CSV table of C-alpha atoms and ligand atoms in Angstrom, one decimal:
chain,number,residue,atom,x,y,z
U,1,MET,CA,8.3,-20.1,3.7
U,2,LYS,CA,7.7,-20.6,0.0
U,3,PHE,CA,5.5,-18.4,-2.2
U,4,TYR,CA,3.2,-19.6,-5.0
U,5,SER,CA,1.8,-17.8,-8.0
U,6,THR,CA,-1.9,-16.9,-8.0
U,7,ASN,CA,-1.9,-18.2,-11.6
U,8,ASN,CA,-0.6,-21.6,-10.7
U,9,ARG,CA,-0.4,-23.1,-7.3
U,10,SER,CA,2.3,-25.5,-8.2
U,11,HIS,CA,4.7,-22.7,-9.2
U,12,VAL,CA,6.6,-21.9,-6.1
U,13,ALA,CA,9.5,-19.6,-5.3
U,14,ASP,CA,11.7,-19.0,-2.2
U,15,LEU,CA,11.6,-15.6,-0.5
U,16,LYS,CA,14.6,-14.1,-2.3
U,17,THR,CA,13.3,-15.0,-5.7
U,18,ALA,CA,9.8,-13.8,-4.9
U,19,VAL,CA,11.1,-10.5,-3.6
U,20,LEU,CA,13.6,-9.8,-6.4
U,21,LYS,CA,11.2,-11.0,-9.2
U,22,GLY,CA,8.2,-9.2,-7.8
U,23,LEU,CA,5.9,-10.9,-10.3
U,24,ALA,CA,5.8,-14.7,-11.0
U,25,PRO,CA,7.0,-15.8,-14.5
U,26,ASP,CA,3.3,-16.6,-15.4
U,27,LYS,CA,2.3,-13.0,-14.5
U,28,GLY,CA,0.7,-14.3,-11.3
U,29,LEU,CA,1.2,-12.6,-7.9
U,30,TYR,CA,3.2,-14.4,-5.2
U,31,MET,CA,1.2,-15.5,-2.1
U,32,PRO,CA,2.6,-17.2,1.0
U,33,GLU,CA,2.1,-21.0,0.8
U,34,SER,CA,0.6,-21.1,4.2
U,35,ILE,CA,-0.7,-18.3,6.5
U,36,PRO,CA,-0.1,-19.1,10.2
U,37,THR,CA,-2.7,-18.4,12.9
U,38,MET,CA,-1.4,-16.3,15.8
U,39,PRO,CA,-1.5,-18.2,19.2
U,40,ALA,CA,-3.8,-17.2,22.1
U,41,SER,CA,-0.8,-15.8,24.0
U,42,PHE,CA,-0.2,-13.3,21.2
U,43,TRP,CA,-3.7,-11.7,21.6
U,44,ASP,CA,-3.2,-11.6,25.4
U,45,ASN,CA,0.0,-9.7,25.0
U,46,LEU,CA,-1.0,-7.5,22.1
U,47,PRO,CA,-2.3,-4.5,24.1
U,48,GLY,CA,1.1,-3.8,25.5
U,49,MET,CA,3.1,-4.4,22.3
U,50,SER,CA,4.8,-1.8,20.1
U,51,MET,CA,4.6,-1.7,16.4
U,52,PRO,CA,8.1,-3.2,15.9
U,53,GLN,CA,7.4,-6.0,18.5
U,54,ILE,CA,4.2,-6.9,16.7
U,55,GLY,CA,6.0,-6.6,13.3
U,56,PHE,CA,8.6,-9.1,14.4
U,57,GLU,CA,6.1,-11.6,15.8
U,58,VAL,CA,3.8,-11.5,12.8
U,59,LEU,CA,6.3,-11.2,9.9
U,60,LYS,CA,8.9,-13.7,11.1
U,61,HIS,CA,6.6,-16.5,10.0
U,62,PHE,CA,7.0,-15.3,6.4
U,63,PHE,CA,10.6,-13.9,6.4
U,64,CYS,CA,12.6,-16.1,8.8
U,65,PRO,CA,14.8,-18.1,8.7
U,66,ASP,CA,15.5,-17.0,5.1
U,67,ILE,CA,16.5,-13.8,6.9
U,68,PRO,CA,18.1,-14.7,10.3
U,69,GLU,CA,15.9,-13.6,13.2
U,70,ASP,CA,18.4,-11.2,14.9
U,71,LYS,CA,19.0,-9.4,11.6
U,72,PHE,CA,15.2,-9.4,10.9
U,73,ARG,CA,14.4,-7.9,14.3
U,74,GLN,CA,16.7,-5.0,13.5
U,75,MET,CA,15.2,-4.5,10.0
U,76,VAL,CA,11.7,-4.3,11.5
U,77,GLU,CA,12.8,-1.8,14.1
U,78,GLU,CA,14.3,0.4,11.5
U,79,ALA,CA,11.4,0.2,9.1
U,80,PHE,CA,8.6,0.8,11.7
U,81,ASN,CA,10.2,3.8,13.4
U,82,PHE,CA,7.2,6.2,13.5
U,83,PRO,CA,4.0,6.2,15.4
U,84,VAL,CA,0.7,4.8,14.0
U,85,PRO,CA,-1.9,6.0,16.5
U,86,VAL,CA,-5.7,5.3,16.6
U,87,VAL,CA,-7.3,8.7,16.9
U,88,LYS,CA,-10.9,9.2,17.9
U,89,VAL,CA,-12.9,11.2,15.3
U,90,SER,CA,-16.5,10.7,16.5
U,91,ASP,CA,-18.3,8.6,19.0
U,92,ARG,CA,-18.1,5.4,17.1
U,93,ILE,CA,-15.5,6.2,14.4
U,94,SER,CA,-11.7,6.4,14.8
U,95,ALA,CA,-8.9,7.0,12.4
U,96,LEU,CA,-5.8,4.8,12.2
U,97,GLU,CA,-3.3,7.5,11.2
U,98,LEU,CA,-0.7,6.0,8.9
U,99,PHE,CA,0.8,9.3,7.8
U,100,HIS,CA,3.5,9.9,10.5
U,101,GLY,CA,6.3,8.5,8.3
U,102,PRO,CA,8.8,10.4,6.2
U,103,THR,CA,6.6,11.0,3.2
U,104,LEU,CA,3.3,11.3,5.1
U,105,ALA,CA,1.5,8.3,3.7
U,106,PHE,CA,0.9,4.7,4.7
U,107,LYS,CA,3.1,3.5,1.8
U,108,ASP,CA,6.1,4.5,4.0
U,109,VAL,CA,5.5,1.4,6.0
U,110,GLY,CA,5.8,-1.1,3.2
U,111,ALA,CA,8.5,0.8,1.3
U,112,ARG,CA,10.8,1.2,4.3
U,113,PHE,CA,10.4,-2.5,5.0
U,114,LEU,CA,10.9,-3.6,1.4
U,115,ALA,CA,14.0,-1.4,1.0
U,116,ARG,CA,15.6,-3.2,3.9
U,117,VAL,CA,14.7,-6.7,2.7
U,118,MET,CA,16.0,-5.9,-0.8
U,119,SER,CA,19.3,-4.5,0.4
U,120,TYR,CA,19.7,-7.7,2.4
U,121,PHE,CA,19.3,-9.7,-0.8
U,122,ALA,CA,21.4,-7.4,-2.9
U,123,ASP,CA,24.4,-9.6,-2.9
U,124,TYR,CA,24.4,-10.4,-6.6
U,125,GLY,CA,28.2,-10.2,-7.0
U,126,GLY,CA,28.1,-6.4,-7.6
U,127,LYS,CA,25.2,-6.6,-10.1
U,128,ALA,CA,22.9,-3.7,-9.5
U,129,ILE,CA,19.2,-4.1,-8.7
U,130,ASN,CA,16.8,-1.9,-10.7
U,131,VAL,CA,13.6,-1.2,-8.9
U,132,LEU,CA,10.7,-0.2,-11.1
U,133,ALA,CA,7.7,1.5,-9.6
U,134,ALA,CA,4.6,2.8,-11.3
U,135,THR,CA,2.9,5.4,-9.1
U,136,SER,CA,-0.4,7.2,-9.0
U,137,GLY,CA,1.2,9.5,-6.4
U,138,ASP,CA,2.3,8.2,-3.1
U,139,THR,CA,4.1,5.0,-4.0
U,140,GLY,CA,6.7,7.0,-5.9
U,141,SER,CA,7.6,9.2,-2.9
U,142,ALA,CA,7.5,6.4,-0.4
U,143,VAL,CA,9.6,4.0,-2.5
U,144,ALA,CA,12.1,6.7,-3.6
U,145,ASN,CA,12.6,7.9,-0.1
U,146,GLY,CA,12.7,4.4,1.3
U,147,PHE,CA,15.5,3.4,-1.1
U,148,LEU,CA,17.3,6.7,-1.3
U,149,GLY,CA,21.1,6.2,-1.0
U,150,VAL,CA,20.8,2.3,-0.6
U,151,PRO,CA,23.9,1.0,-2.3
U,152,ASN,CA,23.6,-1.1,-5.5
U,153,VAL,CA,19.9,-0.3,-5.9
U,154,TYR,CA,18.6,2.0,-8.6
U,155,VAL,CA,15.0,3.2,-8.5
U,156,HIS,CA,13.0,4.1,-11.6
U,157,VAL,CA,9.7,5.8,-10.8
U,158,LEU,CA,7.0,6.1,-13.6
U,159,TYR,CA,4.1,8.5,-13.1
U,160,PRO,CA,1.4,10.0,-15.2
U,161,LYS,CA,2.2,13.5,-16.3
U,162,GLY,CA,0.0,16.1,-14.7
U,163,LYS,CA,-2.0,13.6,-12.7
U,164,VAL,CA,-0.3,13.7,-9.3
U,165,SER,CA,-0.3,16.6,-7.0
U,166,LYS,CA,2.6,19.1,-7.1
U,167,LEU,CA,3.7,18.2,-3.6
U,168,GLN,CA,3.6,14.5,-4.4
U,169,GLU,CA,5.6,15.0,-7.5
U,170,LEU,CA,8.3,17.0,-5.6
U,171,GLN,CA,8.8,14.2,-3.2
U,172,PHE,CA,10.2,11.8,-5.8
U,173,THR,CA,11.5,14.1,-8.5
U,174,THR,CA,13.9,16.2,-6.5
U,175,LEU,CA,15.9,13.5,-4.8
U,176,GLY,CA,18.6,12.7,-7.4
U,177,GLN,CA,21.3,10.1,-6.3
U,178,ASN,CA,20.0,6.6,-7.2
U,179,ILE,CA,16.4,7.8,-8.0
U,180,THR,CA,15.2,8.5,-11.6
U,181,ALA,CA,11.7,9.9,-12.3
U,182,TYR,CA,9.9,9.3,-15.6
U,183,GLU,CA,7.1,11.7,-16.5
U,184,VAL,CA,4.8,9.5,-18.7
U,185,SER,CA,2.3,11.1,-21.2
U,186,GLY,CA,-0.6,8.9,-20.1
U,187,VAL,CA,-2.6,7.6,-17.1
U,188,PHE,CA,-1.5,5.5,-14.2
U,189,ASP,CA,-2.6,2.2,-15.9
U,190,ASP,CA,-0.1,3.1,-18.8
U,191,CYS,CA,2.7,3.4,-16.2
U,192,GLN,CA,1.7,0.1,-14.6
U,193,ARG,CA,1.6,-1.6,-18.0
U,194,MET,CA,5.0,-0.4,-19.0
U,195,VAL,CA,6.5,-1.7,-15.7
U,196,LYS,CA,4.8,-5.0,-16.2
U,197,GLU,CA,6.2,-5.2,-19.8
U,198,ALA,CA,9.7,-4.6,-18.5
U,199,PHE,CA,9.3,-7.5,-16.1
U,200,MET,CA,8.1,-9.8,-18.9
U,201,ASP,CA,10.9,-8.7,-21.3
U,202,LYS,CA,13.2,-11.8,-21.4
U,203,GLN,CA,16.1,-10.0,-23.2
U,204,LEU,CA,16.2,-7.1,-20.7
U,205,ASN,CA,15.9,-9.5,-17.7
U,206,GLU,CA,18.9,-11.4,-18.9
U,207,GLN,CA,21.0,-8.2,-18.8
U,208,LYS,CA,19.6,-6.6,-15.7
U,209,ILE,CA,18.1,-7.5,-12.3
U,210,LEU,CA,14.7,-5.8,-12.5
U,211,THR,CA,12.3,-5.8,-9.6
U,212,SER,CA,9.2,-4.1,-8.4
U,213,ALA,CA,8.4,-2.0,-5.5
U,214,ASN,CA,4.7,-1.8,-6.3
U,215,SER,CA,2.2,-3.6,-4.0
U,216,ILE,CA,2.6,-6.5,-6.3
U,217,ASN,CA,5.8,-7.2,-4.4
U,218,LEU,CA,5.0,-9.4,-1.4
U,219,ALA,CA,7.5,-7.6,0.8
U,220,ARG,CA,5.6,-4.3,0.2
U,221,PHE,CA,2.1,-5.5,1.2
U,222,LEU,CA,2.8,-8.1,3.9
U,223,PRO,CA,4.4,-5.6,6.4
U,224,GLN,CA,1.2,-3.5,6.1
U,225,SER,CA,-0.7,-6.3,7.9
U,226,VAL,CA,1.2,-5.2,11.0
U,227,TYR,CA,-0.8,-2.1,11.6
U,228,TYR,CA,-4.1,-3.9,11.6
U,229,PHE,CA,-2.8,-5.8,14.7
U,230,HIS,CA,-1.4,-2.6,16.1
U,231,ALA,CA,-4.8,-0.9,15.7
U,232,LEU,CA,-6.4,-3.5,17.9
U,233,ALA,CA,-3.6,-3.1,20.4
U,234,GLN,CA,-5.0,0.4,20.9
U,235,ILE,CA,-8.7,-0.5,21.1
U,236,PRO,CA,-10.3,-2.1,24.3
U,237,ARG,CA,-10.5,-5.8,23.8
U,238,GLU,CA,-14.3,-6.0,24.3
U,239,LYS,CA,-14.7,-3.9,21.1
U,240,TRP,CA,-12.5,-6.1,18.8
U,241,SER,CA,-15.3,-8.3,17.7
U,242,LYS,CA,-17.6,-5.3,16.9
U,243,THR,CA,-14.9,-3.5,14.9
U,244,VAL,CA,-15.4,-2.8,11.2
U,245,ILE,CA,-12.2,-1.7,9.3
U,246,SER,CA,-12.7,0.6,6.4
U,247,VAL,CA,-9.8,0.6,3.9
U,248,PRO,CA,-9.6,3.4,1.2
U,249,SER,CA,-8.6,1.2,-1.7
U,250,GLY,CA,-7.0,1.6,-5.1
U,251,ASN,CA,-4.7,-1.2,-6.1
U,252,PHE,CA,-6.0,-3.2,-3.1
U,253,GLY,CA,-2.6,-3.9,-1.5
U,254,ASP,CA,-3.6,-2.3,1.8
U,255,ILE,CA,-6.8,-4.3,2.2
U,256,THR,CA,-5.0,-7.5,1.1
U,257,ALA,CA,-2.7,-7.0,4.0
U,258,GLY,CA,-5.7,-6.6,6.3
U,259,LEU,CA,-7.2,-9.8,5.0
U,260,VAL,CA,-4.0,-11.6,5.6
U,261,ALA,CA,-4.1,-10.3,9.2
U,262,TRP,CA,-7.7,-11.6,9.3
U,263,LYS,CA,-6.5,-15.1,8.1
U,264,MET,CA,-3.9,-15.0,10.9
U,265,GLY,CA,-6.8,-14.6,13.3
U,266,LEU,CA,-7.4,-10.8,13.6
U,267,PRO,CA,-10.7,-10.9,15.5
U,268,VAL,CA,-12.6,-8.0,13.8
U,269,LYS,CA,-16.1,-8.2,12.5
U,270,ARG,CA,-15.7,-7.2,8.9
U,271,PHE,CA,-14.0,-5.0,6.3
U,272,ILE,CA,-15.1,-2.3,3.9
U,273,ALA,CA,-13.3,-1.6,0.7
U,274,ALA,CA,-14.0,2.1,0.4
U,275,ILE,CA,-13.5,3.3,-3.1
U,276,ASN,CA,-13.8,6.4,-5.3
U,277,ALA,CA,-15.6,6.6,-8.7
U,278,ASN,CA,-13.3,3.7,-9.9
U,279,ARG,CA,-15.9,1.2,-8.8
U,280,VAL,CA,-14.7,-2.1,-10.4
U,281,PHE,CA,-14.5,-3.9,-7.0
U,282,ALA,CA,-18.0,-2.8,-5.9
U,283,ASP,CA,-19.4,-4.0,-9.2
U,284,TYR,CA,-17.6,-7.3,-8.8
U,285,LEU,CA,-19.1,-7.9,-5.3
U,286,ALA,CA,-22.5,-7.1,-6.7
U,287,SER,CA,-22.3,-9.2,-9.9
U,288,GLY,CA,-19.7,-11.8,-9.2
U,289,THR,CA,-18.0,-10.8,-12.5
U,290,TYR,CA,-14.7,-8.9,-12.5
U,291,LYS,CA,-14.6,-6.3,-15.3
U,292,PRO,CA,-11.6,-4.0,-15.4
U,293,ALA,CA,-12.3,-0.5,-16.7
U,294,PRO,CA,-10.2,2.5,-17.7
U,295,SER,CA,-9.2,4.5,-14.6
U,296,ILE,CA,-11.2,7.7,-13.9
U,297,ALA,CA,-9.4,10.8,-12.4
U,298,THR,CA,-10.7,11.8,-9.0
U,299,ILE,CA,-9.7,14.0,-6.1
U,300,ALA,CA,-8.6,10.8,-4.2
U,301,ASN,CA,-6.1,10.3,-6.9
U,302,ALA,CA,-3.9,7.6,-5.3
U,303,MET,CA,-7.0,5.3,-5.7
U,304,ASP,CA,-7.6,6.0,-9.4
U,305,VAL,CA,-7.1,2.4,-10.5
U,306,GLY,CA,-9.3,0.7,-13.0
U,307,ASP,CA,-7.8,-2.8,-12.7
U,308,PRO,CA,-6.5,-3.3,-9.2
U,309,SER,CA,-3.4,-5.4,-9.3
U,310,ASN,CA,-4.1,-7.1,-6.0
U,311,PHE,CA,-7.5,-8.3,-6.9
U,312,ALA,CA,-5.9,-11.7,-7.8
U,313,ARG,CA,-4.7,-11.9,-4.2
U,314,VAL,CA,-8.0,-10.9,-2.6
U,315,SER,CA,-9.8,-13.4,-4.8
U,316,GLU,CA,-7.3,-16.1,-3.9
U,317,LEU,CA,-7.9,-15.6,-0.1
U,318,PHE,CA,-11.6,-16.5,-0.7
U,319,GLY,CA,-10.9,-19.4,-3.1
U,320,GLY,CA,-12.1,-17.3,-6.0
U,321,SER,CA,-15.7,-17.1,-4.6
U,322,ALA,CA,-17.5,-13.7,-4.6
U,323,ALA,CA,-20.1,-15.3,-2.3
U,324,GLU,CA,-17.4,-16.0,0.4
U,325,MET,CA,-15.9,-12.6,-0.1
U,326,ARG,CA,-19.3,-10.9,0.5
U,327,LYS,CA,-19.5,-12.5,3.9
U,328,LEU,CA,-16.6,-10.4,5.1
U,329,ILE,CA,-16.2,-7.5,2.8
U,330,SER,CA,-18.6,-4.9,1.5
U,331,SER,CA,-17.7,-2.0,-0.8
U,332,LEU,CA,-19.0,1.5,-1.1
U,333,SER,CA,-18.1,3.9,-3.9
U,334,TYR,CA,-18.0,7.7,-3.6
U,335,THR,CA,-17.9,10.4,-6.3
U,336,ASP,CA,-15.8,13.5,-5.9
U,337,ASP,CA,-18.8,15.6,-4.8
U,338,LYS,CA,-19.5,13.2,-1.9
U,339,ILE,CA,-15.8,13.0,-1.0
U,340,GLY,CA,-15.6,16.8,-0.8
U,341,ALA,CA,-18.8,17.0,1.2
U,342,THR,CA,-17.4,14.4,3.7
U,343,ILE,CA,-14.2,16.4,4.2
U,344,ALA,CA,-16.5,19.4,5.0
U,345,GLN,CA,-18.8,17.4,7.3
U,346,VAL,CA,-16.0,15.8,9.4
U,347,GLU,CA,-14.3,19.1,9.8
U,348,LYS,CA,-17.5,20.8,10.9
U,349,GLU,CA,-18.8,18.0,13.2
U,350,SER,CA,-15.5,16.7,14.7
U,351,GLY,CA,-12.8,19.3,14.0
U,352,TYR,CA,-10.8,16.5,12.3
U,353,THR,CA,-9.2,17.2,8.9
U,354,CYS,CA,-9.4,14.2,6.6
U,355,ASP,CA,-7.4,13.9,3.4
U,356,PRO,CA,-9.5,12.9,0.4
U,357,HIS,CA,-8.6,9.2,0.7
U,358,GLY,CA,-9.3,9.0,4.4
U,359,ALA,CA,-12.6,10.8,3.7
U,360,VAL,CA,-13.7,7.9,1.5
U,361,GLY,CA,-12.9,5.5,4.4
U,362,TYR,CA,-14.8,7.7,6.9
U,363,ALA,CA,-17.9,8.1,4.6
U,364,ALA,CA,-18.2,4.3,4.2
U,365,LEU,CA,-18.3,3.8,7.9
U,366,ARG,CA,-20.8,6.7,8.4
U,367,ASP,CA,-23.1,5.1,5.8
U,368,ASN,CA,-22.6,1.5,6.6
U,369,LEU,CA,-22.0,0.9,10.4
U,370,THR,CA,-24.9,-0.7,12.3
U,371,SER,CA,-25.7,0.6,15.7
U,372,ASP,CA,-23.7,-2.0,17.7
U,373,GLU,CA,-20.5,-1.6,15.5
U,374,PHE,CA,-17.4,0.4,16.0
U,375,GLY,CA,-15.5,1.7,13.0
U,376,VAL,CA,-11.8,2.3,12.2
U,377,PHE,CA,-10.9,3.9,8.9
U,378,LEU,CA,-7.3,4.0,7.6
U,379,GLU,CA,-6.2,7.6,7.3
U,380,THR,CA,-3.8,6.8,4.5
U,381,ALA,CA,-2.2,10.2,4.0
U,382,HIS,CA,-1.7,13.5,5.8
U,383,PRO,CA,-4.1,16.2,4.6
U,384,ALA,CA,-1.2,18.5,3.7
U,385,LYS,CA,-0.3,16.2,0.8
U,386,PHE,CA,-3.6,17.2,-0.9
U,387,ILE,CA,-3.6,20.7,0.6
U,388,ASP,CA,-5.5,22.5,-2.2
U,389,THR,CA,-8.4,20.0,-2.2
U,390,VAL,CA,-8.5,19.7,1.5
U,391,GLN,CA,-8.5,23.5,2.1
U,392,LYS,CA,-11.2,24.0,-0.5
U,393,TYR,CA,-13.6,21.6,1.1
U,394,SER,CA,-12.7,21.9,4.8
U,395,GLY,CA,-12.6,25.7,4.8
U,396,THR,CA,-9.6,25.5,7.2
U,397,ILE,CA,-5.9,26.2,6.7
U,398,VAL,CA,-3.8,23.0,6.7
U,399,ASP,CA,-0.4,23.3,8.3
U,400,ILE,CA,2.4,21.8,6.3
U,401,PRO,CA,4.7,19.6,8.4
U,402,GLU,CA,8.4,20.3,8.3
U,403,ARG,CA,9.3,17.0,6.7
U,404,LEU,CA,7.1,17.9,3.7
U,405,LYS,CA,8.4,21.5,3.4
U,406,ARG,CA,11.8,20.1,2.9
U,407,PHE,CA,10.8,18.8,-0.6
U,408,MET,CA,9.3,22.1,-1.6
U,409,ASN,CA,12.7,23.7,-2.0
U,410,GLY,CA,14.0,21.0,-4.2
U,411,THR,CA,14.4,21.2,-8.1
U,412,LYS,CA,12.3,18.8,-10.2
U,413,GLN,CA,14.4,16.6,-12.4
U,414,THR,CA,12.5,14.2,-14.7
U,415,ILE,CA,12.7,12.3,-18.0
U,416,GLU,CA,9.6,13.0,-20.1
U,417,ILE,CA,8.5,9.9,-22.0
U,418,GLU,CA,5.6,8.7,-24.2
U,419,ALA,CA,3.5,5.8,-22.9
U,420,ASP,CA,5.4,3.3,-25.0
U,421,TYR,CA,7.4,0.5,-23.4
U,422,ASN,CA,10.1,0.5,-26.0
U,423,LEU,CA,11.1,4.0,-25.0
U,424,LEU,CA,11.4,2.9,-21.4
U,425,LYS,CA,13.5,-0.1,-22.5
U,426,GLU,CA,15.9,2.2,-24.3
U,427,ARG,CA,16.5,4.1,-21.0
U,428,LEU,CA,16.9,0.9,-18.9
U,429,LYS,CA,19.3,-0.9,-21.2
H,1,LIG,C1,-1.9,4.1,-2.4
H,1,LIG,C2,-2.9,4.8,-1.6
H,1,LIG,C3,-4.2,4.3,-1.4
H,1,LIG,C4,-4.7,3.0,-2.0
H,1,LIG,O1,-4.0,1.9,-1.4
H,1,LIG,P1,-4.0,0.5,-2.2
H,1,LIG,O2,-3.1,-0.4,-1.4
H,1,LIG,O3,-3.4,0.8,-3.6
H,1,LIG,O4,-5.4,0.0,-2.3
H,1,LIG,C5,-5.1,5.0,-0.6
H,1,LIG,N1,-4.7,6.2,-0.1
H,1,LIG,C6,-3.5,6.8,-0.3
H,1,LIG,C7,-3.2,8.1,0.3
H,1,LIG,C8,-2.6,6.1,-1.1
H,1,LIG,O5,-1.4,6.6,-1.3
């Protein structure tokens, strides 16, 4: 499979180049040249299939034979080694729990897969690969843990100082080894801009192999499409065509993966992009004009994105037409007050504890489902990752899983840096 740039369809790259470059030379995002449709037999077999089995069947179209099938099967089995259950929350609403991986958020899925693909390609005659990741919280921990100890790969995580939760921070600042954390005086968009500048820096790229682990990397977002199929595998087939999937969205990598699954034939009714007060996408759907805005800090902070990097991919999937997009996707935006009230409501009515991001997904279904529809929201993080917020609104005590406690005993090690690309460059040289 070849991959083209969203800025220029005639610029194509092979898998290795697209994965190691992250971003196309013209700053476009790589997209698969063709998206296959899954055959009828796949849907017949789906209900009995495991996540790694689905992963292999779906992803081999994009990654094989560039990666040999037997090797690829093994990579998929290693990456998708934790459960992703559909859990009933209320009569018509279920959660797809994506937080059973090592860092308790859905980003484990993409990061674990990407780490394995990159280490497969890390045969650059001993030249190290530098992975740059801007994070609003969960990417940093998932990427750092996904790559920890992988030989010949160095991970540089940039995050906005004081704007991620303590627990999130500990998950990527205490690891050491091949992981370096940069505490940037700025907001997430500054971190993202600095990373993008590094990729565009000709001089630096001649000296070093730089690559991205953000959802701009196609090997990060494509594996996420697998759990949309896996969700249907757990739902009775007669409900598939009435299913509405609500995706709490920030950089829109997760929903892009869902839309790719839809292009492959995922027979669901529609999608909702559930967002916090950063409402650029909802405004786009309403007006047809895309207007990036500075990001606003919210209690669902992993979605505090004012210029979603995967918007270009979403737009591409609909031929750039807002009208086409509206036929499949709606978008609902929630302020912090409403997110908090939703956490309280779900706890009270269903005894289910949502994290702030999942609560946005739930709220959109609650407010938007019609009477014959069935809703699944992506529960993107474990509530313990946002324990202060969740306990405040839910009024319950949230147990901290063992795998999270492990990080709390670590020592934070960071490099403090102003939001200036040249300072980062000095460190990377
Ligand atoms: C990253 C993240 C999101 C947003 O996902 P995108 O792919 O950026 O849209 C939502 N919830 C949590 C918990 C996250 O970490």
